[in-house]
Coordinates of C-alpha atoms in Angstrom, one line a residue:
Chain A
X6 CA 13.4 21.0 5.9
X7 CA 10.3 19.9 5.6
X8 CA 10.9 18.5 2.1
X9 CA 14.5 18.1 2.0
X10 CA 14.3 14.9 4.4
X11 CA 12.0 13.5 2.1
X12 CA 13.6 14.1 -0.5
X13 CA 16.8 13.0 0.9
X14 CA 15.5 9.7 2.2
X15 CA 14.2 9.2 -1.4
X16 CA 17.1 9.6 -3.6
X17 CA 18.9 6.6 -0.5
X18 CA 16.6 4.3 -1.1
X19 CA 15.7 4.5 -4.6
X20 CA 20.2 3.9 -5.5
X21 CA 20.5 1.2 -2.2
X22 CA 16.7 -0.5 -3.4
X23 CA 18.7 -0.6 -7.5
X24 CA 22.0 -1.9 -6.6
X25 CA 19.9 -4.8 -4.0
X26 CA 18.0 -5.9 -7.5
X27 CA 21.7 -7.1 -8.9
X28 CA 23.2 -8.4 -5.9
X29 CA 22.3 -12.1 -4.3
X30 CA 25.0 -11.7 -1.1
X31 CA 23.2 -12.8 2.0
X32 CA 23.4 -8.6 3.2
X33 CA 21.8 -7.8 -0.3
X34 CA 19.1 -9.7 0.8
X35 CA 18.4 -9.5 4.1
X36 CA 18.6 -5.1 3.8
X37 CA 15.5 -5.9 0.9
X38 CA 14.7 -8.6 3.4
X39 CA 14.2 -6.4 6.2
X40 CA 12.8 -2.6 3.9
X41 CA 10.2 -5.3 2.6
X42 CA 9.0 -5.2 7.0
X43 CA 9.3 -2.0 7.2
X44 CA 6.4 -1.3 4.7
X45 CA 4.4 -3.5 5.8
X46 CA 4.9 -1.9 9.3
X47 CA 2.9 0.6 7.4
X48 CA -0.3 -1.7 6.4
X49 CA -1.5 -1.3 10.2
X50 CA -0.7 2.9 10.4
X51 CA -3.3 2.9 6.7
X52 CA -5.6 0.6 8.3
X53 CA -6.6 3.0 11.2
X54 CA -6.5 5.7 8.8
X55 CA -8.9 4.6 6.6
X56 CA -11.0 3.5 9.7
X57 CA -10.7 7.2 11.0
X58 CA -11.9 9.3 8.0
X59 CA -14.1 6.3 7.1
X60 CA -15.9 6.7 10.2
X61 CA -15.4 10.9 10.1
X62 CA -16.3 10.9 6.4
X63 CA -20.0 9.0 7.4
X64 CA -21.0 10.5 10.4
X65 CA -20.2 14.5 8.6
X66 CA -22.9 13.0 5.8
X67 CA -25.5 12.3 8.7
X68 CA -25.0 15.7 10.6
X69 CA -25.7 17.9 7.7
X70 CA -28.5 15.2 6.6
X71 CA -26.9 14.9 2.6
X72 CA -28.7 13.6 -0.2
X73 CA -28.7 9.5 0.9
X74 CA -27.6 9.7 4.4
X75 CA -29.4 7.1 5.5
X76 CA -27.4 4.5 3.7
X77 CA -24.6 5.9 5.8
X78 CA -25.3 4.0 8.9
X79 CA -25.2 0.8 7.0
X80 CA -21.5 2.1 6.5
X81 CA -21.5 1.6 10.5
X82 CA -23.8 -1.2 10.8
X83 CA -21.6 -3.3 8.6
X84 CA -18.4 -1.9 9.8
X85 CA -19.0 -2.9 14.1
X86 CA -21.2 -6.0 13.1
X87 CA -18.2 -7.5 10.8
X88 CA -15.9 -6.1 14.1
X89 CA -17.7 -7.5 17.3
X90 CA -17.7 -10.8 15.0
X91 CA -14.0 -11.4 13.3
X92 CA -12.0 -8.9 15.9
X93 CA -11.9 -11.4 19.0
X94 CA -12.5 -14.3 17.6
X95 CA -10.8 -14.3 14.2
X96 CA -10.0 -16.5 13.1
X97 CA -6.0 -15.4 13.1
X98 CA -6.9 -14.0 16.9
X99 CA -6.5 -17.5 18.9
X100 CA -8.9 -19.4 17.3
X101 CA -10.7 -21.0 19.9
X102 CA -8.8 -20.1 22.8
X103 CA -10.4 -16.9 23.9
X104 CA -9.8 -15.1 27.2
X105 CA -12.1 -15.4 30.4
X106 CA -13.3 -12.3 29.8
X107 CA -14.7 -13.2 26.2
X108 CA -15.8 -16.1 26.9
X109 CA -19.4 -15.9 26.8
X110 CA -18.9 -14.7 23.5
X111 CA -18.4 -18.7 22.2
X112 CA -22.0 -18.8 21.9
X113 CA -21.8 -16.3 19.1
X114 CA -18.8 -18.4 17.2
X115 CA -19.1 -21.4 17.1
X116 CA -16.2 -24.2 16.3
X117 CA -15.0 -22.4 13.1
X118 CA -16.3 -19.0 14.2
X119 CA -19.4 -19.2 11.4
X120 CA -21.1 -16.3 12.0
X121 CA -18.6 -14.2 10.7
X122 CA -17.9 -16.5 8.1
X123 CA -21.6 -16.9 7.0
X124 CA -21.4 -12.8 6.6
X125 CA -18.8 -13.0 4.5
X126 CA -20.1 -16.2 2.3
X127 CA -23.3 -14.3 2.0
X128 CA -22.6 -10.6 2.5
X129 CA -19.9 -9.4 0.9
X130 CA -19.1 -12.2 -1.8
X131 CA -22.5 -12.1 -3.3
X132 CA -22.3 -8.4 -3.7
X133 CA -18.5 -8.6 -4.9
X134 CA -19.6 -10.8 -7.6
X135 CA -22.4 -9.1 -8.6
X136 CA -21.0 -6.2 -9.3
X137 CA -18.1 -8.2 -11.5
X138 CA -21.4 -10.4 -13.5
X139 CA -22.1 -6.2 -14.5
X140 CA -18.5 -6.9 -16.6
X141 CA -20.7 -9.2 -19.1
X142 CA -23.2 -6.6 -19.9
X143 CA -20.1 -3.5 -19.9
X144 CA -18.2 -5.2 -22.5
X145 CA -21.5 -6.5 -24.4
X146 CA -22.4 -2.5 -24.7
X147 CA -18.8 -1.4 -24.7
X148 CA -18.2 -4.0 -27.8
X149 CA -21.1 -2.2 -29.4
X150 CA -20.2 0.7 -29.7
X151 CA -17.0 0.1 -30.9
X152 CA -17.8 -2.3 -33.4
X153 CA -19.5 0.2 -35.3
X154 CA -18.0 0.1 -38.9
X155 CA -17.3 3.9 -39.5
X156 CA -14.4 4.2 -40.2
X157 CA -11.6 1.6 -41.5
X158 CA -10.0 1.6 -37.5
X159 CA -13.8 0.2 -36.7
X160 CA -13.5 -1.9 -39.6
X161 CA -10.1 -3.7 -39.2
X162 CA -11.0 -3.8 -35.0
X163 CA -14.2 -5.3 -36.0
X164 CA -13.0 -8.2 -38.6
X165 CA -10.2 -9.0 -36.0
X166 CA -13.0 -9.8 -33.2
X167 CA -15.2 -11.7 -35.7
X168 CA -12.2 -13.8 -36.6
X169 CA -10.7 -14.7 -33.0
X170 CA -14.6 -15.0 -31.9
X171 CA -15.7 -17.7 -34.5
X172 CA -11.9 -19.3 -33.8
X173 CA -12.1 -19.6 -30.0
X174 CA -16.1 -21.4 -30.0
X175 CA -15.3 -24.5 -31.1
X176 CA -18.0 -24.1 -33.0
X177 CA -16.1 -22.0 -35.7
X178 CA -14.1 -25.4 -36.0
X179 CA -16.5 -27.9 -36.4
X180 CA -18.1 -25.8 -39.3
X181 CA -15.6 -24.5 -41.7
X182 CA -14.3 -28.1 -42.1
X183 CA -17.9 -29.2 -42.6
X184 CA -18.7 -26.3 -45.2
X185 CA -15.5 -25.5 -46.7
X186 CA -13.1 -27.7 -49.1
X187 CA -10.0 -25.3 -48.0
X188 CA -8.5 -26.2 -45.1
X189 CA -8.2 -27.5 -41.8
X190 CA -9.3 -25.7 -38.8
X191 CA -8.6 -22.5 -40.5
X192 CA -10.2 -19.9 -38.2
X193 CA -8.6 -21.1 -35.0
X194 CA -5.4 -20.9 -36.7
X195 CA -6.8 -17.7 -38.0
X196 CA -6.9 -16.6 -34.8
X197 CA -3.2 -17.9 -32.9
X198 CA -2.3 -15.6 -35.6
X199 CA -3.7 -12.3 -34.6
X200 CA -3.1 -13.0 -31.6
X201 CA -0.1 -14.4 -31.3
X202 CA 1.5 -11.4 -34.2
X203 CA -0.3 -7.9 -34.7
X204 CA -1.9 -8.6 -31.5
X205 CA 1.7 -9.7 -29.1
X206 CA 3.1 -6.8 -31.1
X207 CA 1.9 -3.7 -29.8
X208 CA 1.1 -5.2 -26.7
X209 CA 5.0 -6.1 -26.5
X210 CA 5.0 -2.2 -28.0
X211 CA 3.2 -0.4 -25.4
X212 CA 5.1 -2.6 -22.4
X213 CA 8.7 -1.6 -24.5
X214 CA 7.2 1.8 -23.5
X215 CA 5.8 2.0 -20.3
X216 CA 9.2 0.3 -19.0
X217 CA 10.8 3.2 -20.7
X218 CA 9.0 5.4 -19.1
X219 CA 8.5 4.0 -14.8
X220 CA 12.6 4.4 -15.6
X221 CA 12.1 7.2 -16.4
X222 CA 9.7 8.5 -13.8
X223 CA 11.6 6.5 -11.8
X224 CA 15.6 8.8 -12.4
X225 CA 12.3 11.8 -11.9
X226 CA 11.9 11.2 -8.4
X227 CA 14.9 9.4 -6.6
X228 CA 16.4 12.4 -8.0
X229 CA 14.6 14.3 -7.2
X230 CA 12.8 16.5 -9.7
X231 CA 9.5 15.4 -9.6
X232 CA 8.8 16.1 -6.9
X233 CA 4.6 17.1 -6.3
X234 CA 3.6 14.0 -5.3
X235 CA 4.9 15.3 -2.1
X236 CA 2.4 18.5 -2.7
X237 CA 3.0 22.0 -4.0
X238 CA 4.9 22.9 -6.8
X239 CA 8.8 23.4 -6.4
Chain B
X10 CA 25.5 -24.2 -6.1
X11 CA 28.0 -23.8 -2.8
X12 CA 29.8 -21.3 -3.1
X13 CA 34.0 -21.5 -2.3
X14 CA 33.5 -18.7 0.9
X15 CA 31.6 -21.7 1.9
X16 CA 32.5 -24.5 1.6
X17 CA 35.7 -23.2 3.2
X18 CA 33.5 -21.6 6.1
X19 CA 32.0 -25.2 7.1
X20 CA 35.4 -26.7 6.5
X21 CA 37.1 -25.4 9.2
X22 CA 34.3 -25.8 11.2
X23 CA 34.0 -29.5 11.1
X24 CA 37.8 -28.6 11.9
X25 CA 36.8 -26.7 15.3
X26 CA 34.3 -28.9 17.1
X27 CA 35.0 -32.2 15.1
X28 CA 33.5 -35.5 13.0
X29 CA 30.4 -35.5 14.6
X30 CA 29.7 -31.8 14.3
X31 CA 30.5 -32.3 10.2
X32 CA 27.2 -35.0 9.9
X33 CA 25.0 -32.0 10.9
X34 CA 26.7 -29.2 9.0
X35 CA 26.5 -31.5 5.8
X36 CA 22.9 -32.2 6.8
X37 CA 21.6 -28.5 7.9
X38 CA 24.1 -26.1 5.2
X39 CA 22.7 -24.1 2.5
X40 CA 21.4 -25.3 0.0
X41 CA 21.8 -22.7 -2.0
X42 CA 23.9 -19.5 -0.7
X43 CA 25.6 -16.7 -3.4
X44 CA 27.5 -15.0 -1.6
X45 CA 28.3 -12.5 -4.8
X46 CA 28.0 -8.9 -4.4
X47 CA 27.0 -8.7 -8.3
X48 CA 25.2 -10.9 -10.0
X49 CA 26.9 -11.5 -13.3
X50 CA 24.1 -12.6 -15.1
X51 CA 22.0 -9.1 -15.2
X52 CA 25.1 -8.1 -16.7
X53 CA 23.4 -6.8 -19.5
X54 CA 20.3 -5.6 -17.6
X55 CA 22.7 -3.2 -15.3
X56 CA 24.1 -2.7 -18.7
X57 CA 21.4 -1.0 -20.5
X58 CA 20.0 0.3 -17.5
X59 CA 23.1 2.3 -16.7
X60 CA 23.0 3.6 -20.3
X61 CA 19.0 4.6 -20.5
X62 CA 19.0 6.1 -17.1
X63 CA 22.7 8.2 -18.7
X64 CA 21.3 9.3 -21.3
X65 CA 17.7 10.6 -19.4
X66 CA 20.5 12.8 -17.2
X67 CA 22.0 14.1 -20.3
X68 CA 18.9 15.6 -21.3
X69 CA 17.8 17.3 -18.1
X70 CA 21.3 18.7 -17.7
X71 CA 20.8 20.1 -20.9
X72 CA 16.5 21.1 -20.8
X73 CA 18.6 22.9 -18.0
X74 CA 20.1 25.4 -19.8
X75 CA 17.1 26.6 -21.5
X76 CA 16.1 25.4 -25.2
X77 CA 13.2 25.0 -26.7
X78 CA 11.8 21.0 -26.3
X79 CA 9.4 19.4 -29.2
X80 CA 7.7 17.3 -27.4
X81 CA 4.3 15.7 -29.4
X82 CA 1.1 16.3 -29.5
X83 CA -0.9 14.4 -26.4
X84 CA -4.3 14.5 -27.3
X85 CA -6.1 12.8 -24.2
X86 CA -3.3 15.6 -22.5
X87 CA -5.1 18.1 -24.6
X88 CA -8.1 17.6 -23.9
X89 CA -8.0 18.4 -19.7
X90 CA -8.4 22.0 -19.8
X91 CA -11.4 21.0 -22.3
X92 CA -12.3 18.9 -19.4
X93 CA -12.1 21.1 -17.1
X94 CA -13.5 23.8 -18.9
X95 CA -16.7 21.8 -19.1
X96 CA -17.2 21.1 -16.0
X97 CA -17.1 24.3 -14.7
X98 CA -19.5 25.8 -17.7
X99 CA -22.2 22.7 -16.7
X100 CA -21.7 23.9 -12.8
X101 CA -21.3 20.5 -12.6
X102 CA -17.7 18.5 -10.7
X103 CA -14.8 16.7 -11.5
X104 CA -14.5 12.9 -10.9
X105 CA -11.1 12.2 -10.2
X106 CA -10.3 8.1 -9.9
X107 CA -6.2 7.1 -8.5
X108 CA -7.3 3.3 -9.4
X109 CA -6.0 0.7 -7.4
X110 CA -2.3 0.9 -6.9
X111 CA -0.3 2.1 -3.8
X112 CA 1.5 4.8 -3.3
X113 CA 4.9 3.2 -4.1
X114 CA 3.8 2.2 -7.8
X115 CA 5.2 4.3 -10.0
X116 CA 1.7 4.1 -11.9
X117 CA 0.0 5.7 -8.9
X118 CA 2.5 8.8 -8.2
X119 CA 2.1 9.2 -12.3
X120 CA -1.7 9.6 -11.5
X121 CA -0.8 12.1 -8.5
X122 CA 1.0 14.1 -10.4
X123 CA -1.7 14.3 -12.9
X124 CA -3.6 15.2 -10.2
X125 CA -1.6 17.8 -9.0
X126 CA -2.5 20.1 -11.8
X127 CA -5.6 19.5 -12.2
X128 CA -6.3 20.7 -9.2
X129 CA -4.6 23.5 -9.9
X130 CA -6.7 24.3 -12.7
X131 CA -9.9 23.1 -10.2
X132 CA -8.8 26.0 -7.5
X133 CA -8.3 28.8 -10.8
X134 CA -12.3 28.1 -11.7
X135 CA -13.9 26.9 -8.7
X136 CA -14.6 23.8 -10.5
X137 CA -15.6 21.8 -7.2
X138 CA -13.1 18.1 -7.8
X139 CA -14.2 14.7 -6.2
X140 CA -11.4 12.3 -5.6
X141 CA -12.3 8.5 -4.1
X142 CA -9.3 7.0 -2.9
X143 CA -9.3 3.2 -2.9
X144 CA -5.6 3.0 -0.5
X145 CA -5.4 5.6 2.9
X146 CA -2.1 6.3 2.5
X147 CA -3.4 7.5 -0.8
X148 CA -5.4 8.9 0.6
X149 CA -3.5 11.1 2.7
X150 CA -0.8 12.4 0.2
X151 CA -3.3 13.5 -2.1
X152 CA -5.0 16.1 0.3
X153 CA -1.4 17.2 0.7
X154 CA -0.9 17.8 -2.8
X155 CA -4.3 19.1 -3.6
X156 CA -4.8 21.2 -0.5
X157 CA -0.8 22.8 -1.7
X158 CA -2.3 23.2 -5.7
X159 CA -5.5 25.3 -4.3
X160 CA -3.2 27.3 -1.8
X161 CA -0.5 27.9 -4.5
X162 CA -3.1 29.5 -6.5
X163 CA -4.4 31.9 -3.4
X164 CA -7.7 30.3 -3.4
X165 CA -7.0 27.9 0.1
X166 CA -10.8 28.9 1.2
X167 CA -12.1 26.6 -1.7
X168 CA -10.4 23.6 -1.2
X169 CA -12.5 20.9 0.7
X170 CA -11.0 18.2 2.7
X171 CA -14.4 16.5 2.3
X172 CA -14.1 16.4 -1.5
X173 CA -11.1 13.8 -0.6
X174 CA -12.3 10.9 1.1
X175 CA -11.7 6.9 1.6
X176 CA -13.8 4.6 0.4
X177 CA -12.7 1.2 0.3
X178 CA -10.2 -1.1 -0.1
X179 CA -12.3 -4.0 -1.3
X180 CA -12.1 -3.8 -5.3
X181 CA -15.9 -4.2 -5.9
X182 CA -17.2 -1.8 -3.4
X183 CA -14.9 0.4 -4.2
X184 CA -16.0 0.2 -7.9
X185 CA -19.4 0.1 -6.5
X186 CA -19.2 3.4 -4.8
X187 CA -17.8 5.4 -7.2
X188 CA -20.9 4.0 -9.8
X189 CA -23.4 5.3 -7.1
X190 CA -21.1 8.6 -7.7
X191 CA -21.1 8.8 -10.4
X192 CA -25.0 7.9 -11.0
X193 CA -26.7 10.5 -8.6
X194 CA -23.4 13.3 -9.1
X195 CA -23.7 13.2 -12.5
X196 CA -19.7 14.3 -12.9
X197 CA -19.1 16.5 -15.9
X198 CA -15.4 15.1 -16.3
X199 CA -13.9 12.0 -15.8
X200 CA -10.6 11.4 -14.9
X201 CA -9.3 7.2 -14.7
X202 CA -5.7 7.8 -14.5
X203 CA -3.5 4.8 -12.4
X204 CA -3.9 1.1 -12.2
X205 CA -7.1 -0.3 -13.1
X206 CA -7.8 -4.5 -13.0
X207 CA -11.0 -5.8 -14.1
X208 CA -13.0 -2.9 -12.2
X209 CA -11.9 -0.3 -15.5
X210 CA -14.8 -1.1 -17.6
X211 CA -17.5 -0.7 -15.0
X212 CA -16.2 2.5 -14.1
X213 CA -15.3 3.9 -18.0
X214 CA -19.3 2.8 -19.2
X215 CA -21.0 4.0 -15.9
X216 CA -18.9 7.3 -17.2
X217 CA -20.0 6.7 -20.6
X218 CA -23.2 6.4 -19.7
X219 CA -23.8 9.0 -17.8
X220 CA -22.7 11.4 -20.5
X221 CA -19.6 12.4 -18.5
X222 CA -15.9 13.4 -20.8
X223 CA -13.5 11.0 -19.7
X224 CA -10.0 10.5 -19.7
X225 CA -8.7 7.1 -19.3
X226 CA -4.5 6.4 -18.5
X227 CA -2.5 3.1 -17.7
X228 CA 0.0 1.1 -17.7
X229 CA -2.0 -2.1 -17.0
X230 CA -2.3 -3.1 -20.9
X231 CA -4.3 -5.8 -20.8
X232 CA -7.1 -2.6 -19.3
X233 CA -6.1 -0.8 -22.3
X234 CA -8.7 -1.6 -25.0
X235 CA -11.7 -1.2 -22.2
X236 CA -10.5 2.1 -22.0
X237 CA -10.2 3.1 -25.8
X238 CA -13.7 2.0 -26.6
X239 CA -15.5 3.6 -23.1
X240 CA -13.4 6.9 -22.7
X241 CA -13.0 10.4 -24.8
X242 CA -9.6 10.1 -24.3
X243 CA -6.8 7.4 -23.2
X244 CA -3.2 7.9 -22.2
X245 CA -1.8 4.8 -23.4
X246 CA 1.4 3.2 -21.2
X247 CA 4.0 5.9 -21.0
X248 CA 2.2 8.9 -22.6
X249 CA 1.1 8.6 -18.3
X250 CA 3.9 8.4 -17.2
X251 CA 5.1 11.8 -19.4
X252 CA 1.4 13.6 -18.7
X253 CA 3.4 15.5 -15.2
X254 CA 6.1 17.2 -17.8
X255 CA 3.3 18.1 -20.3
X256 CA 1.8 19.8 -18.5
X257 CA 3.2 21.4 -16.1
X258 CA 6.1 22.3 -19.1
X259 CA 8.9 22.2 -16.6
X260 CA 12.3 22.4 -18.4
X261 CA 14.1 19.6 -16.5
X262 CA 10.9 17.3 -17.0
X263 CA 10.4 17.6 -20.7
X264 CA 14.6 17.1 -20.2
X265 CA 13.8 13.6 -18.9
X266 CA 10.8 13.2 -21.8
X267 CA 13.9 13.8 -24.6
X268 CA 15.5 11.1 -22.8
X269 CA 12.8 8.5 -23.1
X270 CA 13.3 8.7 -26.7
X271 CA 16.3 8.4 -26.9
X272 CA 16.2 5.2 -24.9
X273 CA 12.9 4.0 -27.9
X274 CA 15.3 5.5 -30.5
X275 CA 17.6 3.3 -29.6
X276 CA 15.6 0.1 -28.5
X277 CA 13.9 0.5 -32.1
X278 CA 17.4 0.6 -33.9
X279 CA 17.8 -2.9 -32.8
X280 CA 14.6 -3.8 -33.3
X281 CA 15.5 -3.0 -37.2
X282 CA 19.2 -4.9 -37.3
X283 CA 18.3 -7.4 -35.9
X284 CA 15.0 -7.5 -37.9
X285 CA 17.7 -7.2 -41.7
X286 CA 20.4 -9.5 -39.4
X287 CA 17.8 -11.8 -39.1
X288 CA 16.5 -12.3 -43.1
X289 CA 20.3 -12.6 -44.5
X290 CA 20.9 -15.7 -42.0
X291 CA 22.8 -13.6 -39.4
X292 CA 20.7 -14.5 -36.0
X293 CA 23.7 -13.3 -32.9
X294 CA 20.7 -10.9 -32.3
X295 CA 18.3 -12.8 -31.4
X296 CA 20.3 -15.3 -29.7
X297 CA 22.0 -13.0 -27.4
X298 CA 18.7 -11.0 -26.9
X299 CA 17.3 -15.5 -26.2
X300 CA 20.9 -15.2 -23.3
X301 CA 20.5 -12.3 -21.6

C-alpha cells in the first residue's frame, strides 16, 4: 500500500497533466493552475525540512568535534542574523507596519530595511560573485587540457576554437581586412558558419536524443515500470 | 478570438439584463477565451507523442516475454564499477552530486535512479557514499532510496543518514560547499549526474584537481562541453536516462530503451528523406515541419 498509492497518483497525474497540455479549455487551464498551486504549497514545507536538516547536520558536527567543526558556528550565526533581521522586518512582511510588540526593532531596520539589504548586498552577493568569477580561471585550465593537440579530434577542436575566438574578437576582422588580399570579414564569417552548421547540428542531435529520453523516462515512471525513485528495487 | 459559445453567452446576458448591461459586458469581456477541448494546432505533436509512446510500450511488452536485448556499450556506465572499486581500494569516499534540479525534474529522477544502483554497490563494498543535496525534498527522497538500497543488500548497518545532507539552495554557495568537501576529503570518485548550470565547470575542475575519477551526465547541452573537458566519462543527453536500465539490466527497462531507439530511427529516416527531397527540389517535408 505504501508504494501502490504513490504509483496510482503518479499514473493519474501523469496522464491528466499530459492531456491538459493539449487542451486550451478553461477547465484544463484551471486544473493546470490548481496543480501548480499545490506544487507551490509544498515549498514552505521543504523550507522547514531544509532548515531542520541543516541545523541537525551542523549540530552533529559541533557535538562530535569533526574536522573544521568551528565553521559550523558560522552557519548558525549567519542563519540567526539573517532570520532576525529578515523575518520580522522583511520587505514582504508588511514593510513598516510592524506589530506593536516589535516596534522597538524599528531602529535596526530603518525606512527601507537597510540592515537586511546591507547584509545581502555586502556579504552574500560578493561571495557568490567570487565563486562565479572563479569560472574564468577554470575555463582557462580546462581549455588548456582540451586543446592539447594530441589526437585528431583534439586538433579539430583546437582549430575550431581558434577560428571562433578570432572571429569573436573585432580585431580578427580588422587584421584580416588589413593584411589579407582575399575576401572581407572572413574570420567572423567562418565563426558564424561553424556555429550555424557543425555546432548547431550536434546540439540539435543531442536535444532530440534528450527529448526522446525524457518521453521514455516519463512513460516508465507514469506506468510504474521505473520505481526505484520510490526507494527499494522492485 | 472570442468563441461562438462565448458570444452566445454574452448575447443571452445582454437580453436578460437589458442594454445597460451590454455596455458593461462589452467592456469587461475577456479578450481571448478558447473553449475547445483539443488544441488542433498541436495535433501533430500529440500524434508523435502517441506514436512514440506506443513504440515504447510495445517494446516493453515484447521485452516482458524474455529474449536477448542488445544495448550498445556506454563507456561512462561501464566505468561505474571501476570508480566504486577504485574508491574502495583507496579507502576514500565517493561523492555523488545530483545537480541543482528539483525532485520533479526528469534529469534529477534519472540521477536518483543511478544513485540507487551506485548505493547498492557501495553497500556491498562498504565504501562511504557522500551526497550533498541542494533541495530539501530531493534530500528526503534520496535518503529513502539509499536506505532501501542498503537494506536490500543486507547492509543496513553500513547506512549513515549523516552522509546524505542538505547544504543550501543557493547555486554558488552550493558549489563552494561541495568544492570545499572535495578539497578536504579528496574523494576517489565523483559522480556529477543531473541538471547543472554555471557551477558545472567549477565542480568538475575541482574534482579533476583532487585526482578523482569523474563520471558526469547531464541533459543541459550547454554544460556538456565542460563535463567532456574536465571529466573522465560523460553521459551525453539520453544516455543519462538510459543509465538506470543499463545498470539494472531489467528486461522491461531495457525494452523501453529499444522503443526509444525506434523513435530515433524514425527521426533519422525523416531527416534523411527530407534532405534527399530538398536536394531534388521537393520542399513539402520542410514546409510541413515549419508549419508544425
